[in-house]
Short mmCIF file of C-alpha atoms in Angstrom, two decimals:
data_model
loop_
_atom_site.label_atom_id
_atom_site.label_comp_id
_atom_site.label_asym_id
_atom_site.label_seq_id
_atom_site.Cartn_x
_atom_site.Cartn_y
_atom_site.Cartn_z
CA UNK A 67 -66.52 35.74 -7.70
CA UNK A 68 -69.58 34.26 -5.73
CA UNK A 69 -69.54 31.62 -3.95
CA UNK A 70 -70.90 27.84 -5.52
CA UNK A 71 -74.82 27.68 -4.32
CA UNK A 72 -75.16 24.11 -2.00
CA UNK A 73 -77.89 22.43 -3.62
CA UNK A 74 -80.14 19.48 -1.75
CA UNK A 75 -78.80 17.02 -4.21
CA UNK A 76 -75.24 17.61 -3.94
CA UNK A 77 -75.41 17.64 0.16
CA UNK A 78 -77.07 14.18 -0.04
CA UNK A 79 -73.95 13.05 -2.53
CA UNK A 80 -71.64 14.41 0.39
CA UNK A 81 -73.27 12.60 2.87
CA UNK A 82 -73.73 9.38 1.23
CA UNK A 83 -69.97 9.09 -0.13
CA UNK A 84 -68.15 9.26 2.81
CA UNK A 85 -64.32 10.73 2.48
CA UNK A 86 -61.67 8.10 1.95
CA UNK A 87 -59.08 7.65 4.56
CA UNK A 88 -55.15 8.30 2.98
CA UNK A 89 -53.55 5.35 2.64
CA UNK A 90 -50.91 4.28 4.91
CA UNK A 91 -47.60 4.43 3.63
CA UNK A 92 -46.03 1.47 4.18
CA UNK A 93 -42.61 1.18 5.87
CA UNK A 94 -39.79 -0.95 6.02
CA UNK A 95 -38.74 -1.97 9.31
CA UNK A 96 -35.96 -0.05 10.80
CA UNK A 97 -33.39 -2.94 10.40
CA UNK A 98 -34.53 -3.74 6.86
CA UNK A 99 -33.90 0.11 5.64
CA UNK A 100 -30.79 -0.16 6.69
CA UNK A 101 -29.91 -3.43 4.92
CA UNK A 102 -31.44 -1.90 1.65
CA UNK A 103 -29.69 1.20 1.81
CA UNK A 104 -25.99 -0.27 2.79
CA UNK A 105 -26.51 -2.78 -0.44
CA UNK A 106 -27.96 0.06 -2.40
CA UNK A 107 -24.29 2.33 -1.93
CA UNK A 108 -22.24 -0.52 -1.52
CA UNK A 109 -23.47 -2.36 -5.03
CA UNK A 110 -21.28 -0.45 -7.63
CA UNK A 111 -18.15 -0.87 -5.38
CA UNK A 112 -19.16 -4.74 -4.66
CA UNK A 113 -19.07 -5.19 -8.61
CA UNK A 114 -15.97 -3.19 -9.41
CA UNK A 115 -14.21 -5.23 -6.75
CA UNK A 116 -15.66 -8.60 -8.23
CA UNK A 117 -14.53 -7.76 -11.83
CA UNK A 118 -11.42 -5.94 -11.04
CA UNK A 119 -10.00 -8.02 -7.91
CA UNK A 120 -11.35 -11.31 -7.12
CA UNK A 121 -12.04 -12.33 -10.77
CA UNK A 122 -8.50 -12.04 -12.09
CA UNK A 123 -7.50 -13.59 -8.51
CA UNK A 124 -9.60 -16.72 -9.52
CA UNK A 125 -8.68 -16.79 -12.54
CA UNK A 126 -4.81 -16.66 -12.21
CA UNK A 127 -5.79 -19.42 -9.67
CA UNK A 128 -6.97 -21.33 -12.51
CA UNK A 129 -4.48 -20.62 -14.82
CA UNK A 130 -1.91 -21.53 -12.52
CA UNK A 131 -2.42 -25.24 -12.83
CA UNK A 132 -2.13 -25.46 -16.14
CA UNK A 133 1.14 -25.32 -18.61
CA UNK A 134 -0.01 -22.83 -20.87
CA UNK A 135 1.90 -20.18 -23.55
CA UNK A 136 -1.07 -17.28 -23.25
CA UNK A 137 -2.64 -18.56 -26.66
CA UNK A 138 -4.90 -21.29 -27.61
CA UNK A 139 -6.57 -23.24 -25.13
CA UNK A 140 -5.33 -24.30 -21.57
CA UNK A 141 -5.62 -28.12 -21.99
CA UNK A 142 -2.39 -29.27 -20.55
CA UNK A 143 -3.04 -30.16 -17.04
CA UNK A 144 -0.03 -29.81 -14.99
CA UNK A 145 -1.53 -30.25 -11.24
CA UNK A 146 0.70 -28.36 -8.68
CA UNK A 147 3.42 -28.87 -11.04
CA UNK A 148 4.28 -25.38 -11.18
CA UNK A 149 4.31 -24.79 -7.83
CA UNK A 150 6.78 -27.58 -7.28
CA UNK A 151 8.97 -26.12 -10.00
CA UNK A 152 8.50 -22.68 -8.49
CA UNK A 153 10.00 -23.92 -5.08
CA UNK A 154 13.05 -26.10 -6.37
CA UNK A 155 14.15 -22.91 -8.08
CA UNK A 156 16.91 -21.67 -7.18
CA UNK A 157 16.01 -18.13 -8.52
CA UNK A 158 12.95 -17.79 -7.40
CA UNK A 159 14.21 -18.76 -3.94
CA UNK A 160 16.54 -15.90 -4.51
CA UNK A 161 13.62 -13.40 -5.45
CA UNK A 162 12.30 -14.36 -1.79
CA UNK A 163 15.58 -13.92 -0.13
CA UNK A 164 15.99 -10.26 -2.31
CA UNK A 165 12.51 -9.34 -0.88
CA UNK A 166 13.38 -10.09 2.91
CA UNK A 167 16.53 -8.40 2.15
CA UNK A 168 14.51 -4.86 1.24
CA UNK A 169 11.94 -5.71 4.12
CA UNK A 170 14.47 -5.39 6.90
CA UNK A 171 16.80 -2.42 5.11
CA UNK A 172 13.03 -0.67 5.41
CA UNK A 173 12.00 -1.68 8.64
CA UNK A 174 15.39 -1.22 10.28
CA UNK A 175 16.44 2.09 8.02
CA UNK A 176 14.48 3.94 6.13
CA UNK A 177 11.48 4.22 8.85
CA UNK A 178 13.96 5.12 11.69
CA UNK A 179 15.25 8.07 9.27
CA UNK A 180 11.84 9.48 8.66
CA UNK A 181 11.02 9.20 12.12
CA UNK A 182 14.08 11.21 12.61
CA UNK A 183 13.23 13.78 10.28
CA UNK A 184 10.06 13.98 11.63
CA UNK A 185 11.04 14.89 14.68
CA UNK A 186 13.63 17.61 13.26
CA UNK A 187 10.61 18.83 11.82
CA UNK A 188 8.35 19.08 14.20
CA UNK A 189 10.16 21.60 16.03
CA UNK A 190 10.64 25.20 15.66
CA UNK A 191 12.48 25.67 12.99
CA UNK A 192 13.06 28.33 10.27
CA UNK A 193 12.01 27.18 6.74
CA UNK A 194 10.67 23.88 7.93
CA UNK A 195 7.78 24.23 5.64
CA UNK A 196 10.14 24.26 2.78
CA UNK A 197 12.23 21.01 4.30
CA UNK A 198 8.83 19.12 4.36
CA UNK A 199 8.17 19.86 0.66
CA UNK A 200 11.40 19.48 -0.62
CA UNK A 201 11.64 15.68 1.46
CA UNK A 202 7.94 14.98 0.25
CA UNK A 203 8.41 16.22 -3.22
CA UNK A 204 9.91 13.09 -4.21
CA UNK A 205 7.34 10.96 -3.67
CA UNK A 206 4.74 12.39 -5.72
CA UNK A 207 7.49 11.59 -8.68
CA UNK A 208 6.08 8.08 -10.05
CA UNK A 209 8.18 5.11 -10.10
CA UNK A 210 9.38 5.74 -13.53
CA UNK A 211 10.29 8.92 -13.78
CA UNK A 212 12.16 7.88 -10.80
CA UNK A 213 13.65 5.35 -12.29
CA UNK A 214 15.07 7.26 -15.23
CA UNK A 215 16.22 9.95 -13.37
CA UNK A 216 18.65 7.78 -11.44
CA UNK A 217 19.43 5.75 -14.25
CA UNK A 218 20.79 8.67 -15.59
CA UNK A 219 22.51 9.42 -11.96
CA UNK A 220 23.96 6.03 -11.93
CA UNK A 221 25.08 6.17 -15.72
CA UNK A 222 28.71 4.16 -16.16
CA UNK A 223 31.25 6.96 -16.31
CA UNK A 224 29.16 9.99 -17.14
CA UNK A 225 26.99 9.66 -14.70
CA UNK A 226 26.90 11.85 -11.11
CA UNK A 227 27.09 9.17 -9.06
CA UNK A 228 30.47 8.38 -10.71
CA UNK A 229 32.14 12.15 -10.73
CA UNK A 230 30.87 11.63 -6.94
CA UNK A 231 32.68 8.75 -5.91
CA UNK A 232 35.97 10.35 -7.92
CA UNK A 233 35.58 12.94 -5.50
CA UNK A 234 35.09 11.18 -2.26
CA UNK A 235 38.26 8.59 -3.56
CA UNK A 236 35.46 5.54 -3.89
CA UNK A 237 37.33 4.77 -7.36
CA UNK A 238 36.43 1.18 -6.79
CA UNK A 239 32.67 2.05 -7.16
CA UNK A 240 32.57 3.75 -10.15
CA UNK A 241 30.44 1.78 -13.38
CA UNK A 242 29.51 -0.88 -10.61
CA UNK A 243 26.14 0.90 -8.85
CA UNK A 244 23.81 -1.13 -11.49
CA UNK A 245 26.16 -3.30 -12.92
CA UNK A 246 27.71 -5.21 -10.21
CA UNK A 247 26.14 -8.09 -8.18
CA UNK A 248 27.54 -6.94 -5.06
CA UNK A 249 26.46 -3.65 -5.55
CA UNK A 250 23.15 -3.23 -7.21
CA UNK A 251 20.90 -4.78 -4.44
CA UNK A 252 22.17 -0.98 -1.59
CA UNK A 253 21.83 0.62 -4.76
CA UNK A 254 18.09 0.11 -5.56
CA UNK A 255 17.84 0.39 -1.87
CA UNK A 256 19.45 3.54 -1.97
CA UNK A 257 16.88 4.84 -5.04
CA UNK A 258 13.85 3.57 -2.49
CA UNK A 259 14.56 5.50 0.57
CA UNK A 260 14.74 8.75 -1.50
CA UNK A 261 12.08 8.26 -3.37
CA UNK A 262 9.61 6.67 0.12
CA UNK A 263 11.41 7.98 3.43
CA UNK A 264 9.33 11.31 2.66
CA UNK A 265 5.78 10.30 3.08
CA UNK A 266 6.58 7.61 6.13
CA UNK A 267 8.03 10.98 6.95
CA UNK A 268 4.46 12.80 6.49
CA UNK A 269 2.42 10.02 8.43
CA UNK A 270 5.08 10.50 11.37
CA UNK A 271 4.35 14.06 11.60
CA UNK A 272 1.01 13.78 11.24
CA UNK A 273 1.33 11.65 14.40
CA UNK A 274 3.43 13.69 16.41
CA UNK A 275 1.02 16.78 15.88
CA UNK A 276 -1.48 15.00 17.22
CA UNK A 277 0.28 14.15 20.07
CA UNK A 278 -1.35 16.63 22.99
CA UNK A 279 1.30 19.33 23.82
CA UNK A 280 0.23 19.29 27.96
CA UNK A 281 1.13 15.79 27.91
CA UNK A 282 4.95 16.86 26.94
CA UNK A 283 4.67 19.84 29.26
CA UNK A 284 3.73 17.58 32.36
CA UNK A 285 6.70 15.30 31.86
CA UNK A 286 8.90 17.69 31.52
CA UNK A 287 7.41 19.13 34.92
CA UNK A 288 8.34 16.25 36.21
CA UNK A 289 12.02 16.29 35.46
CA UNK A 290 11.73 14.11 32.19
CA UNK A 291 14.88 15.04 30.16
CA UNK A 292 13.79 15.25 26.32
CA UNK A 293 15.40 11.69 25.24
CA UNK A 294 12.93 10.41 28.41
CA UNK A 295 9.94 12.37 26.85
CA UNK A 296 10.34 10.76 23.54
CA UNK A 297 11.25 7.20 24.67
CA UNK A 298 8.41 7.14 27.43
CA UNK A 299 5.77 9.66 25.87
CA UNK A 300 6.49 10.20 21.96
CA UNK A 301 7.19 6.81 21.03
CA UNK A 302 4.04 4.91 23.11
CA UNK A 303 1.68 7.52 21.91
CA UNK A 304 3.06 7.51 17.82
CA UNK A 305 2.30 3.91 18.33
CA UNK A 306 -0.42 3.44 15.97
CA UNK A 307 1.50 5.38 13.50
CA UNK A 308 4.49 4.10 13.37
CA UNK A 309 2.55 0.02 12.91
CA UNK A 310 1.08 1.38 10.13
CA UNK A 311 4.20 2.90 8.54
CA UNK A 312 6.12 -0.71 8.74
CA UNK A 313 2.80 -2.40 7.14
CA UNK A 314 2.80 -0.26 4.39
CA UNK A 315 6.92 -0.41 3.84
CA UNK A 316 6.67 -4.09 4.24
CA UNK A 317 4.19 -4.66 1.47
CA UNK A 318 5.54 -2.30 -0.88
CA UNK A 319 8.79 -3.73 -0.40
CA UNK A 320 7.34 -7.67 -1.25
CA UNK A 321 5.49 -6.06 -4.35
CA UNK A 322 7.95 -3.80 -5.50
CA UNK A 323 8.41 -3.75 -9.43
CA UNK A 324 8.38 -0.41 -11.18
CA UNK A 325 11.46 0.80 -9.85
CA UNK A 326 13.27 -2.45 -10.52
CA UNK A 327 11.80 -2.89 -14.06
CA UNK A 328 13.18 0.17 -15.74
CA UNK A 329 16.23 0.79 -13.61
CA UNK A 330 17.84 -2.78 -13.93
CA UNK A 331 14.88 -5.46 -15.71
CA UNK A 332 16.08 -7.79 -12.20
CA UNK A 333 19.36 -7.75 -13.49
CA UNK A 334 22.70 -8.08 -13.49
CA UNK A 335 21.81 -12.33 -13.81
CA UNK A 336 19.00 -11.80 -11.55
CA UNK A 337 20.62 -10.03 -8.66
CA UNK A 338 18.21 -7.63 -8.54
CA UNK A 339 14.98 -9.44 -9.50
CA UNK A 340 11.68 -9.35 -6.99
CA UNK A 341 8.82 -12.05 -7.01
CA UNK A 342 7.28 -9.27 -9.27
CA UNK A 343 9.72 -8.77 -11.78
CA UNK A 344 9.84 -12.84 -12.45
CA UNK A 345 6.13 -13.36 -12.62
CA UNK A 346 6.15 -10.11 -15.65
CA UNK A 347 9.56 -12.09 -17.29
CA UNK A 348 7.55 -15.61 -17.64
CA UNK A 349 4.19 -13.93 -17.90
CA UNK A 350 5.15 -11.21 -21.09
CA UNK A 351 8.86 -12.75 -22.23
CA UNK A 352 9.27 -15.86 -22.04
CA UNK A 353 5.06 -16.49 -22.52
CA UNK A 354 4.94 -18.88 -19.65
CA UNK A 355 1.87 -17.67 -18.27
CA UNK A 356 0.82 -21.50 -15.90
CA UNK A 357 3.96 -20.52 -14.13
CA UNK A 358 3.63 -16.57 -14.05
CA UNK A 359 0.20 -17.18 -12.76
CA UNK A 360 1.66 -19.62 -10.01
CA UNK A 361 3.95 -16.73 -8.72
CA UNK A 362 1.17 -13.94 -8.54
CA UNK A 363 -0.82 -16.81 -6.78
CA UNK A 364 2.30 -17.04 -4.40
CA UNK A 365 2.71 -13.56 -4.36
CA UNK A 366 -0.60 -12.82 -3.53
CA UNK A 367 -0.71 -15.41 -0.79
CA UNK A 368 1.91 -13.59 0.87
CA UNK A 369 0.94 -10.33 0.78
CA UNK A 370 -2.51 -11.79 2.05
CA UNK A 371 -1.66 -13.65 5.00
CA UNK A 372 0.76 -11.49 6.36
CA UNK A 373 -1.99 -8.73 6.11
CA UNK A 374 -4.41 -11.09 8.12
CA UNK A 375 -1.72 -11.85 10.82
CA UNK A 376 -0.26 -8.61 10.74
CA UNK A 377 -3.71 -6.88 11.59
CA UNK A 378 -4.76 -9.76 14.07
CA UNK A 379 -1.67 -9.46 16.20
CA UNK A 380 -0.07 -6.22 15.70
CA UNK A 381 -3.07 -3.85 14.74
CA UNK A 382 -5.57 -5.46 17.26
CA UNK A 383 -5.28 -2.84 19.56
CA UNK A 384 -5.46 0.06 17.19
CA UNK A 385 -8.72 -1.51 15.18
CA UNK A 386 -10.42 -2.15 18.67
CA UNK A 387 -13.15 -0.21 18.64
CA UNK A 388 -12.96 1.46 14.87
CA UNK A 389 -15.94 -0.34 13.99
CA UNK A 390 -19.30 0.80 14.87
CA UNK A 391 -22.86 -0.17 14.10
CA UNK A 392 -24.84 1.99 12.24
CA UNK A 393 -26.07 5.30 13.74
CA UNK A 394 -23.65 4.36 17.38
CA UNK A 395 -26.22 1.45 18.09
#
């Protein structure tokens, strides 16, 4: 195809209209970008947390101060009145006392016997991949399929808890494991550690095999006996492990409420009732939702400041240094 002929005309249109300059794209400054990005990603989770989480939060907070059945409006101002009620109760006083009660059977029991199987199970040993699943199996069960199952287990007369203690000549436990006062508390307790000890169990072996394996080989160079090596080496460096373990048991334990609910409803005459089971009885049974509110605000307050102290005193060390600026500036 030949080329277009230049005429006069058209090279004094090409020198009169000069060629415009591209525009410059205009930037955001560095620190500005970032800001715009960060709120861009971090919108959709900032509004799921608003709805989900801090608006029922304020408005159980609300609700809490008023004497109200659920229906109709709240227009019977009651002040801190439930809060004083919820303190001169002797139940609910016992619902505190139940939840310190799992809180130290946890701390001081279960997490020392997943730490212990751990350690089993860290070691060379044939069909340890099977002991892992079979100890973690149970804790991908929910709650209430949990629940049932020992139910059943626990079942007066016909149950296998009962042709157990027959066996072992426990005759004086048999029909009492949910039905007793004196016995339902170790029971439930009992139902917990099977259905938790595996994945403390998990996080503790994740943290041993990340412990370096030179580190155990020096000590032992160096005479250490293996009780030394896990008392001097094991236990320091499992550390941050073993902090978060007792935060998670410790929380779970103060808002524990499946289990509870369909094994005993807080019964036998409350023995067995948590902060959580008391604030679903008033909240969905007895339709005193001012005062349910008052115990999730109590509950709540708990669960919240312990996490604040808990993390500025115990995980202060572990958190140093987890948080970065963006791009290691």
């Amino acid at each position: 195809m030949p080329s277009p002929v230049s005429t006069p005309t058209a090279e004094r249109t090409r020198e009169a209209v000069p060629a415009r300059p591209p525009a410059p794209v205009r930037r955001l400054p560095r620190g500005g970008a970032d800001w715009v990005s960060l709120a861009w990603f971090l919108l959709p989770a900032l509004v799921l947390f608003c709805v989900f989480v801090l608006a029922p939060i304020a408005v159980a907070v609300y609700t809490g101060f008023f004497t109200w059945g659920g229906i109709g409006p709240m227009d019977d101002f009651a002040g801190f009145g439930n809060y004083t009620r919820l303190f001169g109760d002797e139940v609910f006083l016992g619902d505190l006392g139940r939840g310190l009660y799992l809180i130290v059977l946890s701390v001081t029991v279960q997490l020392p016997f997943a730490l212990l199987t751990a350690v089993l199970l860290n070691q060379r040993l044939r069909g340890r991949a099977v002991y892992r699943t079979l100890f973690f199996a149970p804790y991908i069960l929910s709650e209430v399929v949990t629940a049932v199952l020992f139910t059943m287990i626990f079942l007066p007369g016909a149950g296998m808890a009962d042709h157990l203690a027959g066996l072992l000549g426990l005759e004086g436990l048999r029909g009492r494991w949910l039905a007793d006062p004196s016995t339902v508390m170790p029971t439930l307790f009992t139902v917990m550690v099977w259905k938790y000890f595996g994945f403390h169990m998990m996080l503790f072996l994740a943290g041993l095999q990340g412990i370096p394996a030179e580190i155990l080989e020096a000590a032992s160079l160096d005479g250490a006996g293996a009780w030394q090596r896990f008392r001097h080496v094991t236990l320091p460096l499992l550390g941050p492990t073993i902090r978060i373990s007792v935060f998670l048991s410790i929380i779970g334990s103060i808002q524990l409420f499946d289990l509870v609910w369909v094994m005993t409803a807080g019964g036998p005459n409350h023995s067995s009732e948590t902060m959580a089971i008391a604030m679903f009885q008033f909240g969905f049974k007895r339709y005193q939702v001012g005062y349910a509110s008052a115990i999730s605000v109590v509950l709540f307050m708990i669960s919240l400041v312990f996490s604040l102290l808990y993390q500025r005193y115990v995980l202060r060390r572990d958190l140093s240094g987890a948080v970065t600026t963006g791009g290691g500036r």
